[in-house]
mmCIF file of C-alpha atoms in Angstrom:
data_model
loop_
_atom_site.group_PDB
_atom_site.id
_atom_site.type_symbol
_atom_site.label_atom_id
_atom_site.label_comp_id
_atom_site.label_asym_id
_atom_site.label_seq_id
_atom_site.Cartn_x
_atom_site.Cartn_y
_atom_site.Cartn_z
ATOM 1 C CA UNK A 1 -6.116 5.982 16.020
ATOM 2 C CA UNK A 2 -9.230 7.567 17.018
ATOM 3 C CA UNK A 3 -10.244 11.193 15.840
ATOM 4 C CA UNK A 4 -12.250 13.219 19.003
ATOM 5 C CA UNK A 5 -14.028 16.003 18.037
ATOM 6 C CA UNK A 6 -16.071 18.078 20.963
ATOM 7 C CA UNK A 7 -19.503 20.170 20.580
ATOM 8 C CA UNK A 8 -20.572 23.159 22.075
ATOM 9 C CA UNK A 9 -23.977 23.474 21.508
ATOM 10 C CA UNK A 10 -25.074 25.876 24.114
ATOM 11 C CA UNK A 11 -25.812 29.325 22.260
ATOM 12 C CA UNK A 12 -25.030 31.744 22.662
ATOM 13 C CA UNK A 13 -21.673 30.285 22.004
ATOM 14 C CA UNK A 14 -21.770 27.333 19.597
ATOM 15 C CA UNK A 15 -18.509 26.141 18.895
ATOM 16 C CA UNK A 16 -16.466 22.553 17.625
ATOM 17 C CA UNK A 17 -12.716 21.854 18.919
ATOM 18 C CA UNK A 18 -10.418 21.440 16.323
ATOM 19 C CA UNK A 19 -9.545 18.226 15.811
ATOM 20 C CA UNK A 20 -7.228 15.771 17.711
ATOM 21 C CA UNK A 21 -5.626 12.950 16.434
ATOM 22 C CA UNK A 22 -4.366 10.529 18.681
ATOM 23 C CA UNK A 23 -3.189 6.558 19.522
ATOM 24 C CA UNK A 24 -4.023 5.347 22.887
ATOM 25 C CA UNK A 25 -1.286 4.648 24.842
ATOM 26 C CA UNK A 26 -0.259 1.310 24.876
ATOM 27 C CA UNK A 27 -0.610 1.170 21.327
ATOM 28 C CA UNK A 28 2.340 0.576 18.699
ATOM 29 C CA UNK A 29 3.301 3.331 16.940
ATOM 30 C CA UNK A 30 2.021 3.788 12.920
ATOM 31 C CA UNK A 31 3.956 5.339 10.668
ATOM 32 C CA UNK A 32 3.641 6.521 6.828
ATOM 33 C CA UNK A 33 5.674 5.130 4.489
ATOM 34 C CA UNK A 34 5.672 7.167 0.937
ATOM 35 C CA UNK A 35 6.637 5.645 -2.796
ATOM 36 C CA UNK A 36 7.601 8.007 -5.220
ATOM 37 C CA UNK A 37 8.786 6.953 -9.724
ATOM 38 C CA UNK A 38 11.195 9.918 -10.215
ATOM 39 C CA UNK A 39 8.978 11.704 -11.734
ATOM 40 C CA UNK A 40 6.918 14.290 -9.756
ATOM 41 C CA UNK A 41 4.791 15.398 -11.916
ATOM 42 C CA UNK A 42 0.914 15.232 -11.563
ATOM 43 C CA UNK A 43 1.773 13.851 -7.655
ATOM 44 C CA UNK A 44 -0.311 14.507 -4.739
ATOM 45 C CA UNK A 45 1.706 12.745 -1.491
ATOM 46 C CA UNK A 46 4.942 13.996 -2.187
ATOM 47 C CA UNK A 47 6.848 15.820 -4.290
ATOM 48 C CA UNK A 48 9.705 13.991 -4.625
ATOM 49 C CA UNK A 49 11.632 11.612 -6.716
ATOM 50 C CA UNK A 50 12.088 8.498 -5.485
ATOM 51 C CA UNK A 51 14.686 5.876 -4.827
ATOM 52 C CA UNK A 52 16.180 2.907 -2.966
ATOM 53 C CA UNK A 53 19.333 3.661 -2.484
ATOM 54 C CA UNK A 54 20.485 5.150 0.592
ATOM 55 C CA UNK A 55 19.084 8.496 -0.019
ATOM 56 C CA UNK A 56 15.539 7.330 0.316
ATOM 57 C CA UNK A 57 14.105 6.517 3.436
ATOM 58 C CA UNK A 58 10.363 6.610 2.507
ATOM 59 C CA UNK A 59 9.782 9.893 4.512
ATOM 60 C CA UNK A 60 7.674 12.686 2.195
ATOM 61 C CA UNK A 61 10.546 14.371 1.233
ATOM 62 C CA UNK A 62 12.789 10.995 0.806
ATOM 63 C CA UNK A 63 10.566 8.431 -0.536
ATOM 64 C CA UNK A 64 11.366 5.411 -1.561
ATOM 65 C CA UNK A 65 11.237 4.098 -5.365
ATOM 66 C CA UNK A 66 9.354 0.943 -5.244
ATOM 67 C CA UNK A 67 6.759 -0.337 -2.787
ATOM 68 C CA UNK A 68 8.381 -3.783 -2.438
ATOM 69 C CA UNK A 69 11.307 -1.516 -0.816
ATOM 70 C CA UNK A 70 8.199 0.099 1.462
ATOM 71 C CA UNK A 71 7.543 -3.162 2.562
ATOM 72 C CA UNK A 72 11.160 -4.334 3.677
ATOM 73 C CA UNK A 73 9.610 -1.534 6.891
ATOM 74 C CA UNK A 74 6.564 -1.734 6.809
ATOM 75 C CA UNK A 75 4.862 -3.374 10.598
ATOM 76 C CA UNK A 76 1.603 -3.774 11.574
ATOM 77 C CA UNK A 77 -0.583 -0.809 10.968
ATOM 78 C CA UNK A 78 1.190 1.014 8.616
ATOM 79 C CA UNK A 79 0.035 3.264 6.176
ATOM 80 C CA UNK A 80 1.913 3.267 2.771
ATOM 81 C CA UNK A 81 1.036 5.836 0.336
ATOM 82 C CA UNK A 82 1.870 5.332 -3.498
ATOM 83 C CA UNK A 83 1.811 8.272 -5.638
ATOM 84 C CA UNK A 84 1.502 9.291 -9.674
ATOM 85 C CA UNK A 85 3.427 6.712 -11.883
ATOM 86 C CA UNK A 86 4.281 3.102 -13.604
ATOM 87 C CA UNK A 87 6.105 0.789 -11.370
ATOM 88 C CA UNK A 88 7.567 -1.517 -13.167
ATOM 89 C CA UNK A 89 11.390 -2.401 -11.604
ATOM 90 C CA UNK A 90 11.007 -4.668 -8.947
ATOM 91 C CA UNK A 91 10.005 -7.739 -8.120
ATOM 92 C CA UNK A 92 10.364 -10.155 -5.006
ATOM 93 C CA UNK A 93 10.271 -14.069 -4.583
ATOM 94 C CA UNK A 94 7.830 -15.790 -2.345
ATOM 95 C CA UNK A 95 7.896 -19.328 -2.332
ATOM 96 C CA UNK A 96 11.120 -20.733 -3.253
ATOM 97 C CA UNK A 97 11.641 -18.890 -6.025
ATOM 98 C CA UNK A 98 8.609 -20.012 -7.914
ATOM 99 C CA UNK A 99 6.658 -16.859 -8.147
ATOM 100 C CA UNK A 100 7.093 -13.714 -7.587
ATOM 101 C CA UNK A 101 5.416 -10.878 -7.103
ATOM 102 C CA UNK A 102 5.639 -6.828 -7.690
ATOM 103 C CA UNK A 103 5.363 -6.312 -3.863
ATOM 104 C CA UNK A 104 4.692 -8.816 -0.909
ATOM 105 C CA UNK A 105 2.542 -8.169 2.113
ATOM 106 C CA UNK A 106 3.922 -9.577 4.896
ATOM 107 C CA UNK A 107 2.565 -7.802 7.929
ATOM 108 C CA UNK A 108 -1.673 -7.559 9.225
ATOM 109 C CA UNK A 109 -3.268 -4.459 8.457
ATOM 110 C CA UNK A 110 -1.606 -2.714 6.253
ATOM 111 C CA UNK A 111 -3.157 0.206 4.157
ATOM 112 C CA UNK A 112 -1.643 0.213 0.250
ATOM 113 C CA UNK A 113 -3.110 3.441 -1.574
ATOM 114 C CA UNK A 114 -2.127 4.778 -4.611
ATOM 115 C CA UNK A 115 -3.398 8.190 -6.088
ATOM 116 C CA UNK A 116 -6.009 7.089 -8.137
ATOM 117 C CA UNK A 117 -5.992 3.928 -10.255
ATOM 118 C CA UNK A 118 -5.817 5.587 -13.450
ATOM 119 C CA UNK A 119 -2.836 7.214 -12.229
ATOM 120 C CA UNK A 120 -0.879 4.572 -9.922
ATOM 121 C CA UNK A 121 -0.136 1.693 -11.380
ATOM 122 C CA UNK A 122 1.627 -1.600 -10.316
ATOM 123 C CA UNK A 123 2.969 -3.700 -12.946
ATOM 124 C CA UNK A 124 5.595 -6.711 -11.927
ATOM 125 C CA UNK A 125 8.630 -7.511 -13.955
ATOM 126 C CA UNK A 126 8.912 -10.331 -15.610
ATOM 127 C CA UNK A 127 12.025 -12.805 -15.076
ATOM 128 C CA UNK A 128 13.794 -15.156 -17.013
ATOM 129 C CA UNK A 129 12.213 -18.306 -15.864
ATOM 130 C CA UNK A 130 9.529 -18.860 -17.808
ATOM 131 C CA UNK A 131 7.904 -20.896 -14.662
ATOM 132 C CA UNK A 132 7.203 -18.746 -12.600
ATOM 133 C CA UNK A 133 4.334 -16.995 -11.484
ATOM 134 C CA UNK A 134 3.679 -13.190 -11.621
ATOM 135 C CA UNK A 135 1.491 -11.387 -9.684
ATOM 136 C CA UNK A 136 0.975 -7.602 -9.361
ATOM 137 C CA UNK A 137 0.312 -7.874 -5.436
ATOM 138 C CA UNK A 138 0.964 -10.949 -3.060
ATOM 139 C CA UNK A 139 -0.052 -11.368 0.623
ATOM 140 C CA UNK A 140 -0.316 -14.813 2.502
ATOM 141 C CA UNK A 141 -1.869 -15.751 5.493
ATOM 142 C CA UNK A 142 -2.843 -11.867 6.607
ATOM 143 C CA UNK A 143 -5.516 -9.859 7.898
ATOM 144 C CA UNK A 144 -6.842 -6.105 8.021
ATOM 145 C CA UNK A 145 -5.352 -5.070 4.534
ATOM 146 C CA UNK A 146 -6.495 -2.213 3.271
ATOM 147 C CA UNK A 147 -5.530 -2.210 -1.173
ATOM 148 C CA UNK A 148 -6.677 1.149 -2.406
ATOM 149 C CA UNK A 149 -7.119 3.273 -5.611
ATOM 150 C CA UNK A 150 -4.002 1.434 -7.650
ATOM 151 C CA UNK A 151 -4.339 -0.393 -11.132
ATOM 152 C CA UNK A 152 -2.580 -3.331 -11.736
ATOM 153 C CA UNK A 153 -1.821 -5.290 -15.228
ATOM 154 C CA UNK A 154 1.020 -6.721 -16.768
ATOM 155 C CA UNK A 155 1.004 -9.701 -14.622
ATOM 156 C CA UNK A 156 1.813 -13.438 -15.895
ATOM 157 C CA UNK A 157 -0.777 -14.602 -13.716
ATOM 158 C CA UNK A 158 -2.803 -12.665 -11.353
ATOM 159 C CA UNK A 159 -3.379 -8.858 -10.124
ATOM 160 C CA UNK A 160 -3.975 -9.484 -6.864
ATOM 161 C CA UNK A 161 -3.365 -12.749 -5.242
ATOM 162 C CA UNK A 162 -4.106 -13.161 -1.673
ATOM 163 C CA UNK A 163 -3.773 -16.733 0.312
ATOM 164 C CA UNK A 164 -5.706 -16.811 3.455
ATOM 165 C CA UNK A 165 -6.304 -13.271 3.640
ATOM 166 C CA UNK A 166 -9.003 -11.858 6.213
ATOM 167 C CA UNK A 167 -11.205 -8.977 6.626
ATOM 168 C CA UNK A 168 -9.454 -7.124 4.072
ATOM 169 C CA UNK A 169 -10.313 -4.440 1.123
ATOM 170 C CA UNK A 170 -10.005 -4.081 -2.177
ATOM 171 C CA UNK A 171 -11.264 -0.374 -3.056
ATOM 172 C CA UNK A 172 -11.329 1.001 -6.327
ATOM 173 C CA UNK A 173 -8.117 -0.370 -7.680
ATOM 174 C CA UNK A 174 -8.359 -1.586 -11.908
ATOM 175 C CA UNK A 175 -7.200 -4.451 -13.161
ATOM 176 C CA UNK A 176 -5.415 -4.157 -16.414
ATOM 177 C CA UNK A 177 -4.493 -7.344 -18.209
ATOM 178 C CA UNK A 178 -3.525 -10.250 -16.009
ATOM 179 C CA UNK A 179 -3.126 -13.709 -18.037
ATOM 180 C CA UNK A 180 -5.090 -15.240 -15.287
ATOM 181 C CA UNK A 181 -7.641 -14.043 -12.454
ATOM 182 C CA UNK A 182 -7.601 -10.019 -11.510
ATOM 183 C CA UNK A 183 -8.216 -11.245 -8.112
ATOM 184 C CA UNK A 184 -7.799 -14.326 -6.000
ATOM 185 C CA UNK A 185 -8.498 -14.551 -3.586
ATOM 186 C CA UNK A 186 -8.067 -18.371 -1.898
ATOM 187 C CA UNK A 187 -7.290 -21.050 0.761
ATOM 188 C CA UNK A 188 -10.110 -19.604 3.445
ATOM 189 C CA UNK A 189 -9.323 -15.801 2.358
ATOM 190 C CA UNK A 190 -12.387 -13.995 3.751
#
């Protein structure tokens, strides 16, 4: 996206144009996805309860219930808006079922934004397999990720686990109780 604002400072007609949000004509359209728990108190991005069934479509009026469900649809350049709530009910398998995470990012240039790190909490669900590593957020070999305003806690391993992830940012996040590293950035991550 790019934003254009024109200024005309010649008096007596000082003027500022309205903003225009545009996408280059040769770019892939970007999409906003919305996630909300089943409660709507203290929400900022959407005021509808989330659902991972056929009712939820990831729009602001019919948000998904889990970030993991949104990640099934996310493409490069998309943004996922995660409203206030405690997200504990889902996990996805990684690496031949030896690891799990609350959600996994599999596309480049994905942005995940929570309301704030006090209100939006990702807490991965434990599995019955004691040998599995459990992460809050997992990405492997992506670039250009932005994780912002989330709290991650309750992971049996790392809160945020990036493997060979480049040119990415983690901003305004809180790491609550985890059993290993709050944020692990390994294997050539920049």
